Coordinates of N, CA and C in Angstrom, one line a residue:
M1 N -35.7 11.6 -41.4 CA -34.6 11.3 -42.0 C -33.9 9.7 -41.2
G2 N -33.1 8.7 -41.7 CA -32.8 7.4 -41.5 C -31.7 7.6 -40.6
P3 N -31.0 6.1 -40.2 CA -30.0 5.6 -40.3 C -29.2 6.2 -40.4
M4 N -27.2 6.6 -40.4 CA -26.9 7.5 -40.5 C -27.1 8.8 -41.8
G5 N -28.3 9.7 -41.7 CA -28.0 10.9 -42.5 C -29.1 10.3 -43.7
Q6 N -29.7 8.9 -44.2 CA -30.5 8.8 -45.7 C -31.6 8.5 -44.7
P7 N -32.5 9.4 -45.8 CA -34.1 9.8 -46.1 C -34.7 8.8 -45.9
T8 N -35.8 8.4 -45.4 CA -36.2 7.7 -44.7 C -38.4 7.2 -46.3
R9 N -38.2 6.2 -46.8 CA -39.3 6.6 -47.6 C -40.7 6.5 -47.3
P10 N -41.5 7.1 -47.4 CA -43.2 6.3 -47.0 C -43.4 5.0 -47.3
P11 N -43.8 4.6 -45.9 CA -44.4 2.9 -46.5 C -45.1 3.5 -47.7
L12 N -45.1 0.9 -48.1 CA -45.5 1.5 -49.6 C -47.3 1.4 -49.2
Y13 N -47.5 0.5 -48.1 CA -49.0 0.9 -47.7 C -49.3 1.6 -46.6
T14 N -50.0 2.4 -46.6 CA -51.0 3.0 -45.2 C -51.5 1.3 -44.7
A15 N -51.8 1.4 -43.5 CA -52.5 1.0 -41.9 C -54.3 0.7 -43.0
A16 N -54.3 0.8 -43.4 CA -56.3 0.7 -44.6 C -55.6 0.3 -45.4
E17 N -54.5 0.8 -47.2 CA -53.7 -0.3 -47.7 C -53.8 -1.5 -47.6
R18 N -53.1 -1.7 -46.7 CA -52.9 -2.5 -46.3 C -53.9 -4.3 -45.9
A19 N -54.1 -2.8 -45.2 CA -55.5 -4.5 -44.3 C -57.0 -4.6 -45.8
R20 N -56.4 -3.5 -47.2 CA -57.8 -4.0 -48.2 C -56.6 -4.6 -49.4
R21 N -55.3 -4.1 -48.8 CA -54.6 -6.5 -50.2 C -54.7 -6.8 -49.7
D22 N -54.9 -6.7 -48.2 CA -55.0 -9.0 -47.0 C -56.5 -9.3 -47.5
A23 N -57.3 -8.2 -47.7 CA -59.0 -8.4 -47.4 C -59.0 -8.5 -49.0
T24 N -58.8 -8.3 -50.3 CA -59.0 -8.6 -51.6 C -59.0 -9.8 -52.1
R25 N -59.3 -10.5 -52.9 CA -58.9 -12.0 -53.4 C -58.2 -11.8 -54.9
W26 N -58.1 -10.8 -54.9 CA -56.7 -10.4 -56.0 C -55.6 -10.3 -55.4
T27 N -54.9 -10.4 -54.1 CA -54.1 -10.1 -53.9 C -53.3 -11.8 -54.7
L28 N -54.1 -12.8 -54.4 CA -54.6 -14.4 -54.1 C -54.1 -14.2 -55.6
V29 N -55.0 -14.0 -56.2 CA -55.4 -14.4 -58.0 C -53.8 -13.3 -58.8
Q30 N -52.9 -12.5 -58.0 CA -51.6 -11.6 -58.5 C -50.9 -13.0 -57.7
G31 N -51.4 -13.6 -56.7 CA -50.6 -14.4 -56.6 C -49.8 -15.4 -57.3
I32 N -50.5 -16.2 -57.7 CA -51.1 -17.3 -59.0 C -50.5 -17.1 -59.8
L33 N -51.0 -15.7 -60.5 CA -51.0 -15.5 -61.7 C -49.0 -15.0 -61.7
A34 N -48.5 -14.4 -61.0 CA -47.7 -14.2 -61.4 C -46.6 -14.9 -61.2
P35 N -46.5 -15.8 -60.9 CA -45.6 -17.5 -61.2 C -45.8 -17.4 -62.4
L36 N -47.4 -18.3 -62.9 CA -47.6 -18.9 -63.7 C -47.0 -18.1 -65.0
Q37 N -47.0 -16.5 -65.1 CA -46.8 -16.0 -66.1 C -45.1 -16.5 -66.2
F38 N -44.6 -16.6 -65.7 CA -42.9 -16.3 -65.1 C -42.5 -17.9 -65.8
L39 N -42.6 -19.3 -65.1 CA -42.8 -20.3 -66.3 C -43.3 -20.1 -67.2
V40 N -44.0 -19.5 -67.7 CA -44.0 -19.2 -69.3 C -43.1 -18.7 -69.7
F41 N -43.0 -17.7 -69.2 CA -41.5 -17.4 -69.7 C -40.3 -18.1 -70.4
L42 N -40.2 -18.6 -69.2 CA -39.4 -19.6 -69.8 C -39.2 -20.3 -70.3
V43 N -40.5 -21.0 -70.1 CA -40.3 -22.1 -71.7 C -40.0 -21.3 -73.0
S44 N -41.4 -20.0 -73.1 CA -41.2 -19.2 -74.0 C -39.6 -18.9 -74.4
L45 N -39.1 -18.6 -74.2 CA -38.7 -17.8 -74.0 C -37.4 -19.0 -74.4
A46 N -36.9 -20.3 -73.9 CA -35.8 -21.6 -74.3 C -36.8 -21.4 -75.6
L47 N -37.7 -21.3 -76.1 CA -37.9 -21.5 -77.5 C -37.8 -21.2 -78.3
V48 N -38.4 -19.5 -78.2 CA -37.1 -18.4 -78.7 C -36.0 -18.5 -79.5
L49 N -35.1 -18.5 -77.8 CA -34.1 -18.9 -78.4 C -33.8 -20.1 -79.1
R50 N -33.6 -21.1 -79.4 CA -33.8 -22.0 -79.7 C -34.3 -22.1 -81.7
T51 N -35.3 -21.4 -81.7 CA -35.5 -20.7 -83.3 C -34.2 -20.0 -82.9
L52 N -34.4 -19.1 -83.4 CA -33.7 -18.0 -83.2 C -32.1 -18.7 -83.6
A53 N -31.8 -19.8 -82.3 CA -30.6 -20.5 -82.9 C -30.0 -21.1 -84.0
T54 N -31.4 -22.0 -84.0 CA -31.5 -22.9 -85.3 C -32.1 -23.7 -86.4
G55 N -33.5 -22.3 -85.9 CA -34.6 -21.3 -87.3 C -35.4 -22.9 -87.1
E56 N -35.0 -23.6 -86.1 CA -37.2 -25.2 -85.7 C -37.2 -24.3 -85.2
G57 N -38.5 -24.8 -84.7 CA -39.6 -24.2 -84.1 C -40.2 -23.8 -84.1
E58 N -40.6 -22.7 -85.0 CA -41.1 -21.5 -85.4 C -42.3 -21.0 -84.6
A59 N -43.3 -22.9 -85.1 CA -44.9 -22.7 -84.6 C -44.6 -23.0 -82.7
A60 N -44.3 -23.7 -82.3 CA -43.9 -23.7 -80.2 C -43.5 -22.2 -80.6
A61 N -42.7 -21.2 -81.2 CA -41.7 -20.4 -80.0 C -43.4 -19.2 -80.5
N62 N -44.2 -19.4 -81.7 CA -45.1 -18.2 -82.0 C -46.3 -19.0 -80.7
L63 N -45.9 -19.3 -80.8 CA -47.6 -19.8 -80.3 C -47.2 -19.9 -78.5
S64 N -45.8 -20.1 -78.1 CA -45.8 -19.9 -76.2 C -45.7 -17.5 -76.3
V65 N -45.4 -17.5 -76.9 CA -45.6 -15.7 -77.0 C -46.7 -14.9 -76.9
V66 N -48.1 -15.8 -78.1 CA -49.1 -15.7 -78.2 C -49.3 -16.4 -76.3
A67 N -49.0 -17.8 -75.7 CA -49.6 -17.5 -74.8 C -49.3 -16.4 -73.8
K68 N -47.7 -16.7 -73.9 CA -47.6 -15.3 -72.3 C -48.2 -14.5 -72.7
T69 N -47.8 -13.4 -74.1 CA -48.6 -12.6 -74.1 C -50.0 -12.9 -73.7
L70 N -50.5 -13.4 -73.7 CA -52.6 -13.6 -73.2 C -52.7 -13.5 -71.0
V71 N -51.2 -14.4 -70.8 CA -51.3 -14.5 -69.8 C -50.8 -13.2 -68.8
L72 N -49.3 -12.3 -69.7 CA -49.7 -11.0 -69.5 C -51.4 -10.4 -69.5
Y73 N -51.8 -10.0 -70.6 CA -52.5 -9.2 -70.3 C -53.8 -9.7 -69.7
A74 N -54.1 -10.9 -69.1 CA -54.2 -11.4 -67.5 C -54.2 -10.9 -66.6
I75 N -53.1 -11.2 -66.4 CA -52.4 -10.0 -64.6 C -52.1 -9.3 -64.8
M76 N -52.1 -7.9 -66.0 CA -52.6 -7.2 -66.6 C -53.7 -6.5 -66.5
V77 N -54.9 -6.8 -66.4 CA -56.2 -7.0 -66.0 C -57.0 -7.2 -64.4
T78 N -56.6 -8.0 -64.1 CA -56.7 -8.2 -62.5 C -55.7 -7.6 -61.8
G79 N -54.4 -7.0 -62.2 CA -53.6 -6.4 -60.9 C -54.1 -4.7 -61.0
S80 N -54.4 -4.3 -62.1 CA -55.3 -3.2 -63.0 C -56.5 -3.5 -61.2
I81 N -57.6 -4.0 -60.9 CA -58.8 -4.6 -60.5 C -58.0 -4.3 -59.1
W82 N -56.9 -4.7 -58.4 CA -56.5 -4.9 -57.7 C -55.6 -3.5 -57.5
E83 N -55.0 -3.1 -58.0 CA -54.6 -1.5 -57.8 C -55.6 -0.7 -57.4
K84 N -57.2 -0.8 -58.0 CA -58.6 -0.3 -57.7 C -58.8 -0.5 -56.5
A85 N -58.7 -1.8 -56.1 CA -59.3 -2.1 -54.6 C -58.7 -1.9 -53.8
V86 N -57.1 -2.0 -53.7 CA -55.8 -1.3 -53.2 C -55.6 0.7 -52.9
F87 N -56.3 1.3 -53.6 CA -55.3 2.6 -53.6 C -56.1 2.7 -54.0
G88 N -57.1 2.2 -54.6 CA -58.5 3.7 -55.8 C -58.3 3.5 -56.6
R89 N -57.5 3.7 -57.6 CA -57.1 4.2 -59.0 C -56.8 2.9 -59.9
Y90 N -57.5 2.6 -60.8 CA -57.0 1.0 -62.2 C -55.4 1.4 -62.3
L91 N -54.9 2.2 -62.5 CA -53.5 2.7 -62.6 C -52.6 3.8 -61.7
F92 N -51.5 3.5 -61.9 CA -50.3 4.4 -61.7 C -50.6 5.5 -60.5
A93 N -51.1 4.7 -59.3 CA -51.0 4.8 -58.1 C -49.5 4.8 -57.7
P94 N -49.6 6.3 -57.2 CA -48.2 6.5 -56.3 C -47.1 6.1 -55.9
A95 N -47.8 4.9 -55.6 CA -46.7 3.6 -54.4 C -46.6 2.6 -55.7
F96 N -46.7 2.7 -57.0 CA -46.1 1.5 -58.2 C -46.1 2.5 -59.6
F97 N -46.2 3.4 -59.5 CA -45.7 4.3 -60.5 C -45.3 4.0 -61.7
W98 N -44.1 3.3 -61.4 CA -42.9 3.3 -63.0 C -43.0 2.2 -63.0
E99 N -44.1 1.2 -61.9 CA -44.5 -0.2 -61.7 C -45.6 -0.6 -63.1
D100 N -46.1 0.7 -63.3 CA -47.0 1.1 -64.0 C -46.4 1.4 -65.5
A101 N -45.8 2.5 -65.0 CA -45.3 2.8 -67.1 C -44.5 1.6 -67.5
V102 N -43.2 1.2 -66.8 CA -42.8 0.0 -66.9 C -43.8 -0.8 -68.1
S103 N -44.8 -1.6 -67.4 CA -45.9 -2.1 -68.0 C -46.2 -2.5 -69.4
M104 N -46.4 -0.5 -68.9 CA -47.3 -0.5 -70.4 C -46.2 -0.1 -71.5
L105 N -45.0 0.1 -71.3 CA -43.7 -1.4 -72.8 C -44.0 -1.9 -72.6
V106 N -44.3 -3.1 -72.2 CA -44.3 -4.2 -71.8 C -45.3 -5.0 -72.4
L107 N -46.8 -3.8 -72.1 CA -47.7 -4.3 -73.2 C -47.8 -4.0 -74.5
A108 N -46.9 -2.9 -74.5 CA -46.7 -3.0 -75.8 C -45.7 -3.3 -77.1
L109 N -45.0 -3.8 -76.3 CA -43.7 -4.8 -77.1 C -44.6 -6.2 -77.5
H110 N -44.8 -7.0 -76.5 CA -45.9 -7.9 -76.7 C -46.8 -7.5 -77.8
T111 N -47.8 -6.4 -77.3 CA -49.1 -6.2 -78.2 C -48.1 -6.6 -79.7
A112 N -47.6 -5.6 -80.0 CA -46.4 -5.5 -81.1 C -46.1 -6.6 -82.3
Y113 N -46.2 -7.6 -80.9 CA -45.5 -8.6 -81.2 C -46.7 -9.5 -82.0
L114 N -48.2 -9.0 -81.3 CA -49.1 -10.6 -82.1 C -49.6 -9.6 -83.2
A115 N -49.5 -7.8 -83.0 CA -49.7 -7.6 -84.6 C -49.2 -8.2 -85.8
A116 N -47.1 -8.1 -85.0 CA -46.6 -8.3 -86.4 C -46.9 -9.7 -86.7
L117 N -46.8 -10.9 -86.2 CA -47.4 -11.9 -86.5 C -48.8 -12.2 -87.1
G118 N -49.8 -11.5 -86.5 CA -51.1 -11.6 -87.0 C -50.9 -11.4 -88.3
L119 N -50.5 -9.5 -88.2 CA -50.7 -9.4 -89.8 C -49.4 -9.5 -91.1
G120 N -48.1 -10.4 -90.5 CA -47.1 -10.8 -91.3 C -46.4 -9.6 -91.4
L121 N -45.5 -8.9 -91.0 CA -45.1 -7.6 -91.3 C -43.8 -8.4 -90.6
L122 N -43.5 -9.7 -90.6 CA -41.6 -10.0 -89.6 C -41.9 -11.3 -90.1
D123 N -41.1 -11.4 -90.5 CA -40.2 -12.8 -91.0 C -39.9 -13.5 -89.3
T124 N -39.2 -14.5 -89.4 CA -38.8 -15.7 -87.9 C -38.5 -14.8 -87.0
A125 N -36.6 -14.7 -88.3 CA -36.1 -13.9 -87.4 C -36.7 -12.8 -86.6
G126 N -37.2 -11.9 -87.0 CA -37.6 -10.6 -86.6 C -38.8 -10.5 -85.1
L127 N -39.4 -11.5 -85.5 CA -40.3 -11.3 -85.2 C -39.9 -12.4 -82.9
M128 N -39.1 -13.1 -83.6 CA -38.5 -13.8 -82.7 C -37.3 -12.2 -81.6
W129 N -37.2 -12.1 -82.5 CA -35.9 -10.4 -81.6 C -37.4 -9.3 -80.9
L130 N -38.4 -9.9 -81.7 CA -39.5 -8.2 -81.5 C -39.5 -9.1 -79.7
A131 N -40.1 -10.5 -80.2 CA -40.2 -11.6 -78.8 C -39.3 -10.6 -77.2
L132 N -37.7 -10.9 -77.8 CA -37.2 -10.7 -77.0 C -36.9 -9.5 -75.9
A133 N -37.1 -8.3 -77.4 CA -37.0 -7.0 -76.5 C -39.0 -6.7 -75.3
A134 N -39.7 -7.5 -76.4 CA -40.7 -8.0 -75.1 C -40.0 -9.0 -73.7
Y135 N -39.7 -9.3 -73.3 CA -39.6 -10.7 -71.9 C -37.9 -10.0 -72.4
L136 N -37.1 -8.3 -72.7 CA -36.5 -7.8 -71.4 C -37.3 -6.7 -71.4
A137 N -38.1 -5.9 -71.7 CA -38.9 -5.0 -70.6 C -39.4 -6.6 -69.5
Y138 N -40.1 -7.1 -69.9 CA -41.1 -7.7 -69.1 C -40.2 -8.6 -67.9
A139 N -39.1 -8.9 -68.0 CA -38.3 -9.2 -67.2 C -37.1 -7.8 -66.1
A140 N -38.1 -6.4 -67.1 CA -37.3 -5.6 -65.8 C -38.0 -5.1 -65.2
N141 N -39.5 -4.9 -66.0 CA -40.5 -5.4 -65.1 C -41.8 -5.7 -63.6
A142 N -40.7 -7.4 -64.1 CA -41.1 -7.9 -63.0 C -39.9 -7.6 -61.6
T143 N -38.4 -7.0 -62.0 CA -37.7 -7.1 -61.5 C -38.3 -5.7 -60.1
Q144 N -38.8 -4.6 -60.7 CA -39.4 -3.8 -60.2 C -40.2 -4.0 -59.3
F145 N -41.0 -5.4 -59.5 CA -42.6 -5.9 -58.9 C -41.3 -6.5 -57.7
V146 N -40.6 -7.7 -58.0 CA -40.2 -8.3 -56.7 C -39.3 -7.1 -55.6
L147 N -38.4 -6.3 -56.1 CA -37.0 -5.5 -55.1 C -39.2 -4.6 -54.4
K148 N -40.1 -4.0 -54.9 CA -40.8 -3.3 -54.4 C -41.8 -3.6 -53.7
L149 N -42.2 -5.5 -54.0 CA -42.8 -6.1 -52.8 C -41.6 -6.8 -51.9
R150 N -40.5 -7.0 -51.9 CA -39.2 -6.4 -50.9 C -39.3 -5.4 -49.7
A151 N -39.2 -4.7 -50.1 CA -38.9 -3.5 -50.1 C -40.5 -3.4 -49.0
A152 N -42.1 -4.0 -49.7 CA -43.0 -3.3 -48.6 C -42.8 -5.1 -47.3
R153 N -41.8 -5.6 -47.7 CA -42.5 -7.1 -47.0 C -41.2 -6.2 -45.5
L154 N -40.1 -5.2 -45.9 CA -39.4 -4.8 -45.2 C -39.7 -3.8 -44.5
Q155 N -40.7 -3.0 -44.6 CA -41.6 -2.1 -43.6 C -42.4 -2.8 -43.0
V156 N -42.7 -3.5 -42.8 CA -43.5 -4.3 -42.0 C -43.3 -4.1 -40.5
P157 N -44.2 -3.2 -39.8 CA -43.2 -3.4 -38.2 C -43.1 -4.9 -37.2
A158 N -41.8 -4.3 -37.2 CA -41.4 -5.7 -36.3 C -42.8 -5.6 -35.4
R159 N -42.4 -7.7 -34.6 CA -42.7 -8.2 -34.2 C -42.1 -7.4 -32.5
P160 N -42.5 -7.9 -31.2 CA -42.0 -7.0 -30.2 C -41.3 -9.2 -30.1
P161 N -40.3 -9.3 -29.6 CA -39.7 -10.3 -29.5 C -40.5 -10.9 -28.5
R162 N -40.2 -12.6 -28.6 CA -41.2 -13.3 -27.9 C -41.1 -13.2 -26.0
A163 N -40.2 -13.0 -25.6 CA -40.4 -12.6 -24.1 C -40.2 -11.4 -24.3
A164 N -40.0 -10.9 -24.7 CA -40.5 -9.3 -24.1 C -42.7 -9.1 -23.7
G165 N -43.1 -10.3 -25.0 CA -44.5 -10.3 -24.8 C -44.9 -10.8 -23.8
I166 N -44.6 -11.5 -23.8 CA -44.6 -12.6 -22.1 C -44.4 -11.5 -21.2
A167 N -43.5 -11.0 -21.4 CA -42.7 -9.9 -20.2 C -44.3 -8.9 -19.5
Q168 N -44.5 -8.6 -20.9 CA -45.7 -7.0 -21.2 C -47.6 -8.5 -20.5
G169 N -47.5 -9.3 -21.1 CA -48.3 -10.3 -20.3 C -48.6 -10.1 -19.3
I170 N -46.9 -10.5 -19.0 CA -47.0 -10.3 -17.1 C -47.6 -8.8 -16.3
A171 N -46.8 -8.1 -17.3 CA -47.1 -7.2 -16.8 C -48.4 -6.5 -15.8
R172 N -49.5 -6.6 -17.4 CA -50.6 -6.3 -17.5 C -51.1 -7.2 -17.0
R173 N -51.5 -8.4 -16.3 CA -52.3 -9.1 -15.9 C -52.0 -9.2 -13.8
Q174 N -50.6 -8.1 -13.9 CA -50.4 -7.7 -12.5 C -50.9 -6.3 -12.6
G175 N -51.2 -5.7 -12.7 CA -51.6 -4.6 -13.0 C -53.3 -4.6 -13.1
I176 N -54.1 -5.3 -13.2 CA -55.6 -5.7 -13.5 C -54.9 -6.6 -12.1
A177 N -54.6 -7.5 -11.1 CA -54.4 -8.0 -10.2 C -54.8 -7.5 -9.0
R178 N -52.9 -5.5 -9.5 CA -53.9 -4.9 -8.0 C -54.6 -4.0 -8.3
R179 N -54.9 -4.0 -9.6 CA -56.5 -3.0 -9.3 C -57.9 -4.5 -8.4
I180 N -57.5 -5.4 -8.5 CA -59.5 -5.8 -8.3 C -59.3 -6.5 -6.6
A181 N -57.6 -6.4 -6.3 CA -56.9 -7.3 -4.8 C -55.5 -6.6 -4.6
P182 N -56.2 -5.5 -4.0 CA -54.2 -5.0 -3.5 C -54.1 -5.4 -2.0
E183 N -54.6 -5.6 -2.1 CA -54.0 -6.2 -0.3 C -53.7 -7.4 -0.4
I184 N -53.7 -8.5 -1.5 CA -53.0 -8.9 -1.8 C -51.9 -9.5 -2.3
V185 N -51.9 -8.5 -3.6 CA -50.7 -8.1 -5.1 C -49.5 -7.6 -3.6
R186 N -48.5 -7.2 -3.7 CA -47.5 -6.2 -3.0 C -46.1 -6.2 -3.8

């Protein structure tokens, strides 16, 4: 139990998983792709909303949703590789189970958009509403990941204050000095 009787959660990463996370290049790839995807999302969202509001810019909106979907596919593939490197499985590691589950919905909605666009199954308004549904799922999923990573950051063991570290260093040196020359250090 934690403070005030609240149940404590197991850490997001074990020490070995944290070491693997910090050692794999896929962590950097995720760190680059995640903000890139968010930027593409914001631009595309604006284009989709403009098309819904004015009926103009259909081609730009469609192109932006395709671009967002391609970035999503890239981050999902590399994210799966990252998850394998850190947790030993490509998807649904216990630490990220719900994030991965919602990611499947995000993938399904974006893929449905591509299918509807490619096969001509929906008119412009229908495509834009489908894109907004995909983007709503993406926003929920992105929020999950941000909250999870924030929680992981809060679980990192705190370093002792600088003064405590200095005091420990002095005490250690005094102990060594006592063992080397006990008659001098008293």
